[in-house]
Coordinates of C-alpha atoms in Angstrom, one line a residue:
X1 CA -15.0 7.2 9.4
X2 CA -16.0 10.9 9.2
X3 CA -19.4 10.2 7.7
X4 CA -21.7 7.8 8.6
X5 CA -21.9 4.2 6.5
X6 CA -24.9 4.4 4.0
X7 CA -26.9 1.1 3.3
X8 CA -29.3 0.0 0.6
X9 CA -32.7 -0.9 1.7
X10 CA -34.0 -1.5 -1.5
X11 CA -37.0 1.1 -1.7
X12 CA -35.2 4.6 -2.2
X13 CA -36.1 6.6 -5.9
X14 CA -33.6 6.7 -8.1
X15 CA -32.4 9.9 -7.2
X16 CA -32.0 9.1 -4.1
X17 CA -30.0 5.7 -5.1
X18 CA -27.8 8.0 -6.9
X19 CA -27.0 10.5 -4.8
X20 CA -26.5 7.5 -2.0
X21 CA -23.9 6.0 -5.3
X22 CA -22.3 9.2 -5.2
X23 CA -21.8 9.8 -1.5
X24 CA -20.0 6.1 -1.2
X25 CA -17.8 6.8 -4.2
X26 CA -16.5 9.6 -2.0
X27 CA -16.3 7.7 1.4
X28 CA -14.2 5.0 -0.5
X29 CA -12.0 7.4 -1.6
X30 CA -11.9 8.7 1.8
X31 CA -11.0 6.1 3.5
X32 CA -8.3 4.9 1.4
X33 CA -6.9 7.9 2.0
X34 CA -7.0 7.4 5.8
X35 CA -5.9 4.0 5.5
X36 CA -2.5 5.4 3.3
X37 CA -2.3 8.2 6.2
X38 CA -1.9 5.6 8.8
X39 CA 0.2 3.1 6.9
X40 CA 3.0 6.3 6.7
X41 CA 2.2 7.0 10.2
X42 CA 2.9 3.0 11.3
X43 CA 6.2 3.2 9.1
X44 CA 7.2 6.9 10.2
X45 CA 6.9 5.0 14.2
X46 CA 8.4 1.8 13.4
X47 CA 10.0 2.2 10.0
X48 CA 13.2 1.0 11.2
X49 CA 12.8 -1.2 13.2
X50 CA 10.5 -3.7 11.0
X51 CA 13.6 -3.0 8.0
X52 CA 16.0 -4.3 10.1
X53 CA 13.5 -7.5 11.4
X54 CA 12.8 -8.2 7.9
X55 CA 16.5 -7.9 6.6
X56 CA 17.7 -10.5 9.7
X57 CA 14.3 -12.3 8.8
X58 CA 15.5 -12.7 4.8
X59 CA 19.0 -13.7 5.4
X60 CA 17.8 -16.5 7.6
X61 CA 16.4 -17.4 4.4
X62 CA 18.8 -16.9 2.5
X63 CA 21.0 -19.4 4.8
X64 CA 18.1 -21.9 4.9
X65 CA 18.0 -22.3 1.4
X66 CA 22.0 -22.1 1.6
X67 CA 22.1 -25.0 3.7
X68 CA 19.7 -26.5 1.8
X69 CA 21.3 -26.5 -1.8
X70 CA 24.8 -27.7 0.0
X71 CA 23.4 -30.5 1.7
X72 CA 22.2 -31.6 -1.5
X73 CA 25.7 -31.7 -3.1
X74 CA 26.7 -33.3 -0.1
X75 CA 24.2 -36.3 -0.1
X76 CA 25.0 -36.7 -4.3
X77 CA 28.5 -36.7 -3.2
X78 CA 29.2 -34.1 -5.5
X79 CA 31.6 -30.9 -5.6
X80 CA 29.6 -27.5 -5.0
X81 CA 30.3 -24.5 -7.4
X82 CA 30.2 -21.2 -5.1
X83 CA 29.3 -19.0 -8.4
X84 CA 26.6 -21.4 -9.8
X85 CA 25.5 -21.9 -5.8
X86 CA 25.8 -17.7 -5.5
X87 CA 23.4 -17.5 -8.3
X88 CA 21.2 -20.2 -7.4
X89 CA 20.4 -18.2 -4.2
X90 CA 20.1 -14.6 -5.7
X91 CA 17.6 -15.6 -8.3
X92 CA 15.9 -17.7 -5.2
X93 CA 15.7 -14.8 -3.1
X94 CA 14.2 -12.3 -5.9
X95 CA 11.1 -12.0 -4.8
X96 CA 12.4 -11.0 -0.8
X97 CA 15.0 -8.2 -2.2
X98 CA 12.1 -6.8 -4.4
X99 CA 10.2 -6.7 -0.9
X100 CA 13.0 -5.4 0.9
X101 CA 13.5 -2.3 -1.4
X102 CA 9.8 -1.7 -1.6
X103 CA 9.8 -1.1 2.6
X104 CA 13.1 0.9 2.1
X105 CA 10.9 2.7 -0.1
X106 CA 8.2 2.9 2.4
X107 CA 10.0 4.1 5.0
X108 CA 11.7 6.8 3.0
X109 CA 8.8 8.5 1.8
X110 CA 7.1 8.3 5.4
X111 CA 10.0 9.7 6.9
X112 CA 10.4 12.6 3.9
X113 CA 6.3 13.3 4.4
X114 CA 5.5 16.8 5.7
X115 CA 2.1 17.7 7.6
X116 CA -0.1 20.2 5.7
X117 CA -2.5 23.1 7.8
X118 CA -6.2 22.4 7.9
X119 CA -6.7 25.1 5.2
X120 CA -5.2 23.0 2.6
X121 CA -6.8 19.9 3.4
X122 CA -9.8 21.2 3.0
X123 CA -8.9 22.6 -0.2
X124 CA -7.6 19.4 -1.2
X125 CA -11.1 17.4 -0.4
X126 CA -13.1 20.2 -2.0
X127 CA -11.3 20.5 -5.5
X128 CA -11.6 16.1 -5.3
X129 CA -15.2 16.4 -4.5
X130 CA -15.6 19.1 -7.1
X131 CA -13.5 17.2 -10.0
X132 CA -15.1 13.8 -8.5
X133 CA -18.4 15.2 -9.4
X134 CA -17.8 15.4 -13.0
X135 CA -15.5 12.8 -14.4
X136 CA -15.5 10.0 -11.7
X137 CA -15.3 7.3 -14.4
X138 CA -18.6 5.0 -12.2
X139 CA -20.5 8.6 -12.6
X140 CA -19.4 9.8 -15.8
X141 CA -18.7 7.5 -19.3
X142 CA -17.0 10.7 -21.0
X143 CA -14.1 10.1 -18.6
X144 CA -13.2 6.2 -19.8
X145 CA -13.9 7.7 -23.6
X146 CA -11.4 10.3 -23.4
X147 CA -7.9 8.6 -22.7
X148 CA -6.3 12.0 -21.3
X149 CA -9.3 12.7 -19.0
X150 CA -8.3 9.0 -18.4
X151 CA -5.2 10.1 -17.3
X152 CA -6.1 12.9 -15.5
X153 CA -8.3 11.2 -13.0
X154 CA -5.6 8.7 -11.9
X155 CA -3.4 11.7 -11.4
X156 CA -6.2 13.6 -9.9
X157 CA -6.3 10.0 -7.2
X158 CA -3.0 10.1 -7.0
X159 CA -2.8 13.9 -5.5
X160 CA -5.4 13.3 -3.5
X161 CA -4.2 10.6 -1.5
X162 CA -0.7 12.2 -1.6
X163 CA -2.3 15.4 -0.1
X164 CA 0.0 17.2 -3.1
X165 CA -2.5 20.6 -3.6
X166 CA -0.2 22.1 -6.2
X167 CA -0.2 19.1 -8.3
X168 CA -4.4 19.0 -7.8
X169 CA -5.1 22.6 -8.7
X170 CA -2.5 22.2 -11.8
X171 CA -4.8 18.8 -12.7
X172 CA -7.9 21.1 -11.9
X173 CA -6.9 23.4 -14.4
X174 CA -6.5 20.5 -17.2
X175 CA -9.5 19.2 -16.4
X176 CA -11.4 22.1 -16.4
X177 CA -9.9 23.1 -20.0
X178 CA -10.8 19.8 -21.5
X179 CA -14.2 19.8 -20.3
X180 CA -15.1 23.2 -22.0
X181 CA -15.4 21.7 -25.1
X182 CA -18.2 19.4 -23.9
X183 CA -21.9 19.4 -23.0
X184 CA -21.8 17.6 -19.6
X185 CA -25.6 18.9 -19.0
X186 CA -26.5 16.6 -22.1
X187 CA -24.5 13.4 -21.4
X188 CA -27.1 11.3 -19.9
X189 CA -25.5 8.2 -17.6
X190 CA -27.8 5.7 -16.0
X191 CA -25.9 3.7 -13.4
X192 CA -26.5 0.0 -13.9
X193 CA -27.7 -2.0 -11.1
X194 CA -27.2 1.1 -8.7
X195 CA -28.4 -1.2 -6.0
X196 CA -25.8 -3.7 -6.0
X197 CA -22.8 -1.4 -6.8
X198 CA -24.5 0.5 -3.5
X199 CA -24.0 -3.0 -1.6
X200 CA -20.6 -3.8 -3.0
X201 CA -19.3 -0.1 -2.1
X202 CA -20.5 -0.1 1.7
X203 CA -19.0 -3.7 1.8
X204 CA -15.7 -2.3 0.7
X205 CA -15.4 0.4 3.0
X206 CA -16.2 -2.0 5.7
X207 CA -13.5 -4.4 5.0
X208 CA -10.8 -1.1 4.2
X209 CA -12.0 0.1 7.7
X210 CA -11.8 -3.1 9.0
X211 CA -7.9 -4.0 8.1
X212 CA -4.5 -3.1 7.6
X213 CA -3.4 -0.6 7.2
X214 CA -6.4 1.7 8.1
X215 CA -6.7 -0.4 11.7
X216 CA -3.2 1.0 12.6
X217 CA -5.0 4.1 13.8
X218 CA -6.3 2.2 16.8
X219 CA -2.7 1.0 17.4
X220 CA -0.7 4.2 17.1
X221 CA -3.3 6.7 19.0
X222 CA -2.4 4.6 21.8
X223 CA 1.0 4.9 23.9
X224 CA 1.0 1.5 25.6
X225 CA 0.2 -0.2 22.9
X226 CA 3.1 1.7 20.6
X227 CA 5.5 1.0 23.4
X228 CA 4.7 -2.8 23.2
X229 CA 5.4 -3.2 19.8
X230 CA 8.4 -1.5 19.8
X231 CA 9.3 -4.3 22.5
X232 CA 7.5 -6.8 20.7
X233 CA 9.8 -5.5 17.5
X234 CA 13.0 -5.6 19.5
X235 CA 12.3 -9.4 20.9
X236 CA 11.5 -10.4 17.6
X237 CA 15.0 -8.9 15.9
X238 CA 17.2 -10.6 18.4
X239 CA 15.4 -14.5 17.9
X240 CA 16.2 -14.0 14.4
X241 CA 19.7 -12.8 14.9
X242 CA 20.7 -15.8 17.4
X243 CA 19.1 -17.8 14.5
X244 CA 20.7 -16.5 11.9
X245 CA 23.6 -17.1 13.9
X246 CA 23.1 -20.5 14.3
X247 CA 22.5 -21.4 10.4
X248 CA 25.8 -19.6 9.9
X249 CA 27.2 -21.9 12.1
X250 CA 25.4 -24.9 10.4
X251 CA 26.8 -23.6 7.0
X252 CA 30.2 -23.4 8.2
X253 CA 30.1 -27.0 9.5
X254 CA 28.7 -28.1 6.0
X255 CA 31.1 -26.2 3.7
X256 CA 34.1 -27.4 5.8
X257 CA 37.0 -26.1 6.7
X258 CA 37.8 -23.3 3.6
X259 CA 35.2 -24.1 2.0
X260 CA 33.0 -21.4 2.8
X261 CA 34.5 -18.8 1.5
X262 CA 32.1 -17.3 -0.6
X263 CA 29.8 -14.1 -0.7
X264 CA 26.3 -13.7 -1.8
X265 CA 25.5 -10.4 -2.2
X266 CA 21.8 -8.5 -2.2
X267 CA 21.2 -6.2 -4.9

């Protein structure tokens, strides 16, 4: 982390409490950041390689629960319809082709990411900080009252972590405009049980800085470490192809001969 971790000792005034409040909000926000940054660095390194484990690691699924639903049939005695079998198995493997498309999606975007200069980073974190200041919803109650300042701060999240500076000085703008119209001076917030929202910030920053994906940083800063997982990566694609190989052949036996002519396809 960039700043040091502030902790509650319990004896600070309340204006020191707050401004302690204040500084974690940021530091959260911070450090999910980081933890996004290194996510799409991790999938930008090994992005292709974990789609095509997972893909070989589904369809040995797929054929597990394949083999599965036959043997069934086969034990009953009774005559196994490929299309109701076909959709058996697609609406059994939902969830893993929702998965599947959502590291495709991953990967895509960490590939398509461009590095920004210093200058605009900086930019970035100041117009956040700025923006943060006034309509953090945990700082100010006008935010959760107005539905498109609502709006705006999620967007205004959104940018941030993104590191998309257009998009945050065109939010900037809205937010500024919206806020003319309002006395901030004279809306008075008093953070309830400051203390324990203190202690349950630094505790999540701990556990963000603790975890995937902001513990990547550790993995990917180092060369020997990057090479072995590629290895690691490369070992672990080939067990589950010489499996998947042999629940095809498992299959086969089990459908008979010409009886497993039948495709299942992923969506």
């Amino acid at each position: 982390m960039s700043e040091e971790m502030i902790r509650y000792d319990g004896e600070e005034s309340e204006d020191v409490l707050y401004a302690k409040y204040e500084k974690l909000l940021f530091q959260k926000a911070e450090v999910k950041k980081e933890a996004l940054h290194w996510e799409m660095e991790y999938n930008r390194e090994f992005g292709d390689e974990l789609l095509l484990v997972f893909k070989e690691k589904i369809e040995c699924i797929r054929l597990k629960k394949t083999i599965g639903y036959c043997q069934m049939f086969i034990n009953r005695g009774e005559q196994i319809n490929t299309d109701v079998m076909n959709e058996y198995i697609q609406t059994a493997m939902l969830e893993y082709t929702k998965r599947l498309h959502k590291l495709i999606e991953e990967v895509d975007m960490a590939k398509g990411g461009t590095e920004i200069g210093r200058s605009s980073v900086r930019k970035i974190k100041q117009i956040y900080r700025c923006l943060a200041k006034k309509i953090h919803p945990d700082i100010c109650p006008l935010t959760m009252r107005n539905e498109e300042l609502s709006d705006l701060w999620m967007d205004l999240t959104e940018a941030y972590e993104t590191n998309n500076l257009d998009w945050m000085e065109e939010i900037e703008a809205m937010i500024n405009n919206i806020l003319e119209g309002y006395d901030l001076e004279g809306i008075d917030y008093e953070v309830p049980d400051i203390g324990g929202r203190i202690e349950k910030l630094t505790a999540e920053i701990v556990k963000i800085t603790n975890s995937e994906p902001y513990i990547y940083s550790e993995l990917l800063i180092d060369k020997e470490q990057v090479e072995a997982k590629h290895k690691a990566l490369k070992k672990e694609l080939e067990e589950y192809r010489t499996y998947n190989n042999s629940l095809q052949e498992m299959l086969d036996k089990l459908m008979g001969s010409g009886g497993g002519g039948f495709v299942w396809q992923m969506n």
